[in-house]
JSON list of C-alpha atoms in Angstrom, two decimals:
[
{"chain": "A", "resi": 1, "resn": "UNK", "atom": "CA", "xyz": [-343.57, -68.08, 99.56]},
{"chain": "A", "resi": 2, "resn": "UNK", "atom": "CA", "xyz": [-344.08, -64.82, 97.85]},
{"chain": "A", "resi": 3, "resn": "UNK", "atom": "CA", "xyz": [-342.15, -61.74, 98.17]},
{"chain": "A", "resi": 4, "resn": "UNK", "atom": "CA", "xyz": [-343.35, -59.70, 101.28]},
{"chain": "A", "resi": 5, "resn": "UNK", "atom": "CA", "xyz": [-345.07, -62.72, 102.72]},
{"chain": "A", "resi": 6, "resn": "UNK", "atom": "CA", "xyz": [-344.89, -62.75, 106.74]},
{"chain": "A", "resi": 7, "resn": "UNK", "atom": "CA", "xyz": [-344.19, -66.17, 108.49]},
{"chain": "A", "resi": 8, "resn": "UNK", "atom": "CA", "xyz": [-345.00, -66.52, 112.36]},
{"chain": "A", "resi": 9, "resn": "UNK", "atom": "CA", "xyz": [-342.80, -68.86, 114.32]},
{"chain": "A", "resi": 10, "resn": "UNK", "atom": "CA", "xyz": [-344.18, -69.80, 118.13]},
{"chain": "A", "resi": 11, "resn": "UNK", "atom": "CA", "xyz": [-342.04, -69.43, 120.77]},
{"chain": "A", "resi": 12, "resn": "UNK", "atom": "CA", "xyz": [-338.77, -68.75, 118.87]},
{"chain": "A", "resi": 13, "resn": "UNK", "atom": "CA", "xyz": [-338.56, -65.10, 119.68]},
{"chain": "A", "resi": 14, "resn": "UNK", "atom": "CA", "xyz": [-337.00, -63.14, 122.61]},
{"chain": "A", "resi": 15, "resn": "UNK", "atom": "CA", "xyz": [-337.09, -64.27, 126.53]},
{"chain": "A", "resi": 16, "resn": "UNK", "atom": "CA", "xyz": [-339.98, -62.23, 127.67]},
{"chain": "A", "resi": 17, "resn": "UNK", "atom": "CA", "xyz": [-339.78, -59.42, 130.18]},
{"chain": "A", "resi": 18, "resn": "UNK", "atom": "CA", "xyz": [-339.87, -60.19, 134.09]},
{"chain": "A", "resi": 19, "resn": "UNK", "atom": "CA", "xyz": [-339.13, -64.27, 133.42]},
{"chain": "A", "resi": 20, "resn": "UNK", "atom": "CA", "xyz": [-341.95, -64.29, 130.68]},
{"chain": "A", "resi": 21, "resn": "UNK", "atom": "CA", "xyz": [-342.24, -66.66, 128.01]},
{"chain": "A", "resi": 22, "resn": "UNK", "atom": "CA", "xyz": [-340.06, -66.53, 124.88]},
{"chain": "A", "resi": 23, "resn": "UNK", "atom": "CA", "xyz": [-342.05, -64.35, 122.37]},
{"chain": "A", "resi": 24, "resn": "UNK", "atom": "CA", "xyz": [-342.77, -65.21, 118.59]},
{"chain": "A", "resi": 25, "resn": "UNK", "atom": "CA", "xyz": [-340.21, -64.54, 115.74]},
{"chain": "A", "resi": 26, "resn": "UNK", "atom": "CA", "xyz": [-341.23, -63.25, 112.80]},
{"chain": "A", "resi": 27, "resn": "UNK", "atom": "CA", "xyz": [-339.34, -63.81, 109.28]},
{"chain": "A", "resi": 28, "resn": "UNK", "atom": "CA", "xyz": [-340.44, -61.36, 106.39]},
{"chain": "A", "resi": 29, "resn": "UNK", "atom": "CA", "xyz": [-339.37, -63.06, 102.83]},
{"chain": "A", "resi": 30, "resn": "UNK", "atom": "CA", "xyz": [-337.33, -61.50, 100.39]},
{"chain": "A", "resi": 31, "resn": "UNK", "atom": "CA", "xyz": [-336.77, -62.92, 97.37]},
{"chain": "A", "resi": 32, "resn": "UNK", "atom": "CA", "xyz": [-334.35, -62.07, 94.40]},
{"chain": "A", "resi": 33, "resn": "UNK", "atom": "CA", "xyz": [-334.63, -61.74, 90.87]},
{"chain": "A", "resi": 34, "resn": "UNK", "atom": "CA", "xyz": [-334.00, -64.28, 88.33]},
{"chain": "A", "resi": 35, "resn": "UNK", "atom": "CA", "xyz": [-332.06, -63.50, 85.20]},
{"chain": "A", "resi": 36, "resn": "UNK", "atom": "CA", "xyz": [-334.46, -65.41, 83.10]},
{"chain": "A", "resi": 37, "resn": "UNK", "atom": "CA", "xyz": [-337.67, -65.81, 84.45]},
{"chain": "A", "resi": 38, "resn": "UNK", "atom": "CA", "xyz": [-340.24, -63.29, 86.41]},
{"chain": "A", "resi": 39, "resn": "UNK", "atom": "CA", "xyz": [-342.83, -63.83, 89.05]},
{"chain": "A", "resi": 40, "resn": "UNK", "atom": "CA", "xyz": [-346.29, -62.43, 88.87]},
{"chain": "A", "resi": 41, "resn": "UNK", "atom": "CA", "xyz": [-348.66, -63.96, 91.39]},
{"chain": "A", "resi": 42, "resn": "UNK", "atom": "CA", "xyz": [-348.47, -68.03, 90.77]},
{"chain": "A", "resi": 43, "resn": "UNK", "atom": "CA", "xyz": [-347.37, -67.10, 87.48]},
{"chain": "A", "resi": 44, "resn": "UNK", "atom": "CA", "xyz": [-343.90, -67.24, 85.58]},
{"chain": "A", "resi": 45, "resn": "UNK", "atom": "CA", "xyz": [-343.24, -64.66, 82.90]},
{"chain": "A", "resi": 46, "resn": "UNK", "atom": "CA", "xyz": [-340.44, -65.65, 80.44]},
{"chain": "A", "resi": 47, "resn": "UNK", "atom": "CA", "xyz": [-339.85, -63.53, 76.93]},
{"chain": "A", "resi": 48, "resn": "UNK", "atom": "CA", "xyz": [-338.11, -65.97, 74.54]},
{"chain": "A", "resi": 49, "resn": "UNK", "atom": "CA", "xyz": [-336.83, -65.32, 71.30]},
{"chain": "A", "resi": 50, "resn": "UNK", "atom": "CA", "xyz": [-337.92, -67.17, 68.02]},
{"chain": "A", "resi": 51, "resn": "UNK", "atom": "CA", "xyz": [-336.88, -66.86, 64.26]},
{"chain": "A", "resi": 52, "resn": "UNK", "atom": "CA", "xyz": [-338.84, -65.40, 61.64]},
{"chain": "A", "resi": 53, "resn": "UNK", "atom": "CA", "xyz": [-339.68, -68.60, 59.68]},
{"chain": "A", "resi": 54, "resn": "UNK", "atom": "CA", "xyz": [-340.60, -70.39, 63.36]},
{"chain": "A", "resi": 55, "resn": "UNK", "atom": "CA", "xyz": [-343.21, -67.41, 63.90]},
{"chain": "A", "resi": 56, "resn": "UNK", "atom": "CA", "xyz": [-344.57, -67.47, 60.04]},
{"chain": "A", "resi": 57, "resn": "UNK", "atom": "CA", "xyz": [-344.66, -71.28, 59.95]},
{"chain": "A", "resi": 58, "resn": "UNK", "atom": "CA", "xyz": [-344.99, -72.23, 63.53]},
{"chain": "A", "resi": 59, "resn": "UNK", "atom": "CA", "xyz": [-343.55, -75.58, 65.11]},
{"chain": "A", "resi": 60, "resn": "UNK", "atom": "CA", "xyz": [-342.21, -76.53, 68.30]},
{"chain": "A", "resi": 61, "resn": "UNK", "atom": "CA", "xyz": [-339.40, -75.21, 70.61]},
{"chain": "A", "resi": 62, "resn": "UNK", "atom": "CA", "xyz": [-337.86, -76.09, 73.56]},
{"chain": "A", "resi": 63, "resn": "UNK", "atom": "CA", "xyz": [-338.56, -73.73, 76.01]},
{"chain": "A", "resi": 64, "resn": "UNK", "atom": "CA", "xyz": [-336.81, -73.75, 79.98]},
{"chain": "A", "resi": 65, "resn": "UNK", "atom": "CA", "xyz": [-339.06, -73.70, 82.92]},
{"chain": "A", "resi": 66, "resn": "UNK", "atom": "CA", "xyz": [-338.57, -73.70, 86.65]},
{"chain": "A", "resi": 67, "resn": "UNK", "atom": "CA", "xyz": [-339.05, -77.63, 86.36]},
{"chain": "A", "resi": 68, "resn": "UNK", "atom": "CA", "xyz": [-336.88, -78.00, 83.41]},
{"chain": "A", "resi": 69, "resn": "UNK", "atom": "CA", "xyz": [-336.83, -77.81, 79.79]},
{"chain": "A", "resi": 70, "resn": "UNK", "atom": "CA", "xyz": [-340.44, -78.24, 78.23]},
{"chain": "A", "resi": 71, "resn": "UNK", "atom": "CA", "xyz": [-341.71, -77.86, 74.34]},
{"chain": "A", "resi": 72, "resn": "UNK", "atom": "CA", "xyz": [-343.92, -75.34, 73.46]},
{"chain": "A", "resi": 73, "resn": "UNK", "atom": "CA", "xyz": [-345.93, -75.03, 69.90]},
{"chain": "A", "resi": 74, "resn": "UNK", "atom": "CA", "xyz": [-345.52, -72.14, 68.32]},
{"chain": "A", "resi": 75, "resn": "UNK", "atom": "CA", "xyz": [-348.67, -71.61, 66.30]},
{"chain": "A", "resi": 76, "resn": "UNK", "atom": "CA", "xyz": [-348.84, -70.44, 62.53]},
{"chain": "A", "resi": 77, "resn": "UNK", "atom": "CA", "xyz": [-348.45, -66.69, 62.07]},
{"chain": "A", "resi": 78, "resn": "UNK", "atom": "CA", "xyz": [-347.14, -65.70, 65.76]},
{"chain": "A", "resi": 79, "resn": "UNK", "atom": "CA", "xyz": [-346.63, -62.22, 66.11]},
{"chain": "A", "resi": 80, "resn": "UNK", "atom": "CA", "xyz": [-343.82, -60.74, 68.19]},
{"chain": "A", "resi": 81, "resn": "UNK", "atom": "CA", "xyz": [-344.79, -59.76, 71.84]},
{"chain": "A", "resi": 82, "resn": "UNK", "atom": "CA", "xyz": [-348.01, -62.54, 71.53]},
{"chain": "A", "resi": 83, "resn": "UNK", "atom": "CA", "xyz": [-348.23, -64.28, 74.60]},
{"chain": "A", "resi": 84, "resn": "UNK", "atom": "CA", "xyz": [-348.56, -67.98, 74.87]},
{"chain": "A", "resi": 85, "resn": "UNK", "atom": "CA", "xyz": [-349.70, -69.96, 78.07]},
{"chain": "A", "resi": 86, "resn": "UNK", "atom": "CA", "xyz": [-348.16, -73.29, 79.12]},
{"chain": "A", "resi": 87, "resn": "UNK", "atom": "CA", "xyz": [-350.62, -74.44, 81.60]},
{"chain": "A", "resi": 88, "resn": "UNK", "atom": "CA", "xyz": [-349.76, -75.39, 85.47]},
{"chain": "A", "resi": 89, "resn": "UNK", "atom": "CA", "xyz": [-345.80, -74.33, 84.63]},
{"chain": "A", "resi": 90, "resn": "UNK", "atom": "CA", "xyz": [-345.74, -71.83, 87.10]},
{"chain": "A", "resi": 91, "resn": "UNK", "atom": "CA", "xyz": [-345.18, -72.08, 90.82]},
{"chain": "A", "resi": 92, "resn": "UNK", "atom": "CA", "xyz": [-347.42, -73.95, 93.26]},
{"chain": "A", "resi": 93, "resn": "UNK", "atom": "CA", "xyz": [-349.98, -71.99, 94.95]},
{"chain": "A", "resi": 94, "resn": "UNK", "atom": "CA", "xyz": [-349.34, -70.90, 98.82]},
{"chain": "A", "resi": 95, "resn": "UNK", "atom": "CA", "xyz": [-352.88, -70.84, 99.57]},
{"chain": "A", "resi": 96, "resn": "UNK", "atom": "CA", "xyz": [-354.40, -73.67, 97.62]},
{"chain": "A", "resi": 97, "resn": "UNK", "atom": "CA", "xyz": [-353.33, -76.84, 97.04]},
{"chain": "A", "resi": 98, "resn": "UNK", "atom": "CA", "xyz": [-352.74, -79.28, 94.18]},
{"chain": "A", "resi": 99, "resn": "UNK", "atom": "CA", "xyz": [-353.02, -75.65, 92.05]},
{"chain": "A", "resi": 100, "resn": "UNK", "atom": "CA", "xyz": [-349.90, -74.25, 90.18]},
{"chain": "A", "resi": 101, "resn": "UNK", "atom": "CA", "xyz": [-349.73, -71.59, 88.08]},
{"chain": "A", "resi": 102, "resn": "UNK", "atom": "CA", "xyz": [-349.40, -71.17, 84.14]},
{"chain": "A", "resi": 103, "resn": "UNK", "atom": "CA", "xyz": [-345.53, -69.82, 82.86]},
{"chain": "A", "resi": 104, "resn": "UNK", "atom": "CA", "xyz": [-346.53, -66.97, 80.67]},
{"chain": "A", "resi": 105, "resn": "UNK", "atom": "CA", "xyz": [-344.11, -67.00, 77.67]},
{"chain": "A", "resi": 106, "resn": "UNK", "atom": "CA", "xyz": [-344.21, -63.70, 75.16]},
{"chain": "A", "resi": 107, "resn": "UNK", "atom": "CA", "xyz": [-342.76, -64.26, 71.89]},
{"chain": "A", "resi": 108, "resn": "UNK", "atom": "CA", "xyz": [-340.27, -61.94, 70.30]},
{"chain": "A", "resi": 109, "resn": "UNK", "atom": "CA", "xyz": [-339.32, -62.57, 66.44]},
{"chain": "A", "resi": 110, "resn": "UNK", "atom": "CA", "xyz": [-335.90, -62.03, 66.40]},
{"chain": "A", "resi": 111, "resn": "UNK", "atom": "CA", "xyz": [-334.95, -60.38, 62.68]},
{"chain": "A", "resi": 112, "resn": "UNK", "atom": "CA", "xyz": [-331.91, -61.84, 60.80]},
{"chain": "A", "resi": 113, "resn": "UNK", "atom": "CA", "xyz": [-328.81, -59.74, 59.79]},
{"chain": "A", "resi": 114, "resn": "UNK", "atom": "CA", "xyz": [-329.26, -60.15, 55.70]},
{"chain": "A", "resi": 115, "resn": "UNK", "atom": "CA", "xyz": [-325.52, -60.47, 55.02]},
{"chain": "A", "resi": 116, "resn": "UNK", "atom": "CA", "xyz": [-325.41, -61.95, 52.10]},
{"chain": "A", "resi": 117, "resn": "UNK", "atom": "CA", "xyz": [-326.98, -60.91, 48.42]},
{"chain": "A", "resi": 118, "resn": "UNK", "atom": "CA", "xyz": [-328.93, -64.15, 48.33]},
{"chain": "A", "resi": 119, "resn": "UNK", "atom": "CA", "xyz": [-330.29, -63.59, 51.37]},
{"chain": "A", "resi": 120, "resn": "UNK", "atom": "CA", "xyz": [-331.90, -59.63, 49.79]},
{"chain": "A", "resi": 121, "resn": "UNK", "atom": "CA", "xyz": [-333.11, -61.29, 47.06]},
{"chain": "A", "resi": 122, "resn": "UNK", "atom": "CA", "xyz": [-335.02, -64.46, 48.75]},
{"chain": "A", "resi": 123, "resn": "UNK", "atom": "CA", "xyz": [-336.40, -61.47, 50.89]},
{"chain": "A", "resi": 124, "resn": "UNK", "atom": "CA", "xyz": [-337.39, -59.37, 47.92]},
{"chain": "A", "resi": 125, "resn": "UNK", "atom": "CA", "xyz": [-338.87, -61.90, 46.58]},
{"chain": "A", "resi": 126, "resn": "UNK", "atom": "CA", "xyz": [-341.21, -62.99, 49.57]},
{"chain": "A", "resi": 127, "resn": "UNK", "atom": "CA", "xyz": [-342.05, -59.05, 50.35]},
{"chain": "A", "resi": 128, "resn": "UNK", "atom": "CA", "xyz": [-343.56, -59.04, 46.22]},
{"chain": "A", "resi": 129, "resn": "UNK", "atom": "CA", "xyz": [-345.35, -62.33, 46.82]},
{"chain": "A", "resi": 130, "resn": "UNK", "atom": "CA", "xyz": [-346.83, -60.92, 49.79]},
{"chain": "A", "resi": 131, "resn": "UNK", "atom": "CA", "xyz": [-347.67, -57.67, 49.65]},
{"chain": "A", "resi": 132, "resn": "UNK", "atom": "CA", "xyz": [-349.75, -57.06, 52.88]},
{"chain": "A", "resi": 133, "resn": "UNK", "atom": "CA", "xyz": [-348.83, -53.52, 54.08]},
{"chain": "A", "resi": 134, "resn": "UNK", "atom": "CA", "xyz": [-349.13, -53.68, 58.09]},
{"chain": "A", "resi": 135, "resn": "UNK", "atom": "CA", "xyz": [-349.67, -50.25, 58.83]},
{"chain": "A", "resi": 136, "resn": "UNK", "atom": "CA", "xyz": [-352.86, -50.02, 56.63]},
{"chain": "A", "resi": 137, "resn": "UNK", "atom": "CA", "xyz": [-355.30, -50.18, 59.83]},
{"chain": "A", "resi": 138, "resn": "UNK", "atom": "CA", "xyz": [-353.49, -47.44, 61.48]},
{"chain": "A", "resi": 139, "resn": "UNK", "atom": "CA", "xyz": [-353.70, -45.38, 58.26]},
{"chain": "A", "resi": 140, "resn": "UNK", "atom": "CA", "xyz": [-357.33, -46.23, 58.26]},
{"chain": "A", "resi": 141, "resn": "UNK", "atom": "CA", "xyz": [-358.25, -44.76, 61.62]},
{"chain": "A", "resi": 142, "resn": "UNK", "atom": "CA", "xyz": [-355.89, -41.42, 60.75]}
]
């Protein structure tokens, strides 16, 4: 049941007036939040954190969902706050069935503390080997 959603229940309410009938009760569900995931429609939304060599190279990662835990591939060059659909992961449709919804997970590239001089120069190195400058398109359209 969704959030808001009204549920009639015959018969269950009050005695009616002047030896009436018992009326109908009616519940109104509230539901509460979820430290992890979010609800949007059939949908589950779910922000997960990845490392900065599992976004550049991609792979697989486990990932939880309301069934359980699931793997996820994590293509090649993810970017942080990309969104990634796991299909029919998402909570079972009130109004049709046999259809679920997809968990909606958005990616966010979690950036290491460099604490070590190793570390700064593996960096250095990969920033002269690739020199792409990601702010060029913005400059472009100044």
């Amino acid at each position: 049941a969704k959030n808001g959603s009204r549920l009639r229940v015959p018969g269950k309410g009050n005695a009616g007036t002047n030896g009436g009938g018992p009326g109908d009760l009616y519940l109104i569900i509230r539901t509460g939040a979820h430290p992890v995931f979010t609800r949007q429609a059939d949908d589950i939304l779910l922000t997960i954190p990845v490392t900065v060599a599992e976004a550049a190279l991609g792979g697989r990662i486990e990932v939880p969902t309301i069934d359980g835990r699931a793997q996820l591939r994590i293509p090649p060059g993810t970017q942080s706050g990309q969104k990634l659909r796991m299909r029919e992961r998402g909570v079972p449709s009130a109004t049709k069935d046999g259809v679920r919804g997809d968990q909606i997970v958005t990616v966010e590239v979690a950036v290491p503390q460099v604490r070590d001089e190793r570390s700064r120069e593996i960096l250095r190195e990969f920033a002269r080997l690739n020199p792409d400058d990601p702010r060029e398109a913005l400059w472009a359209k100044v």
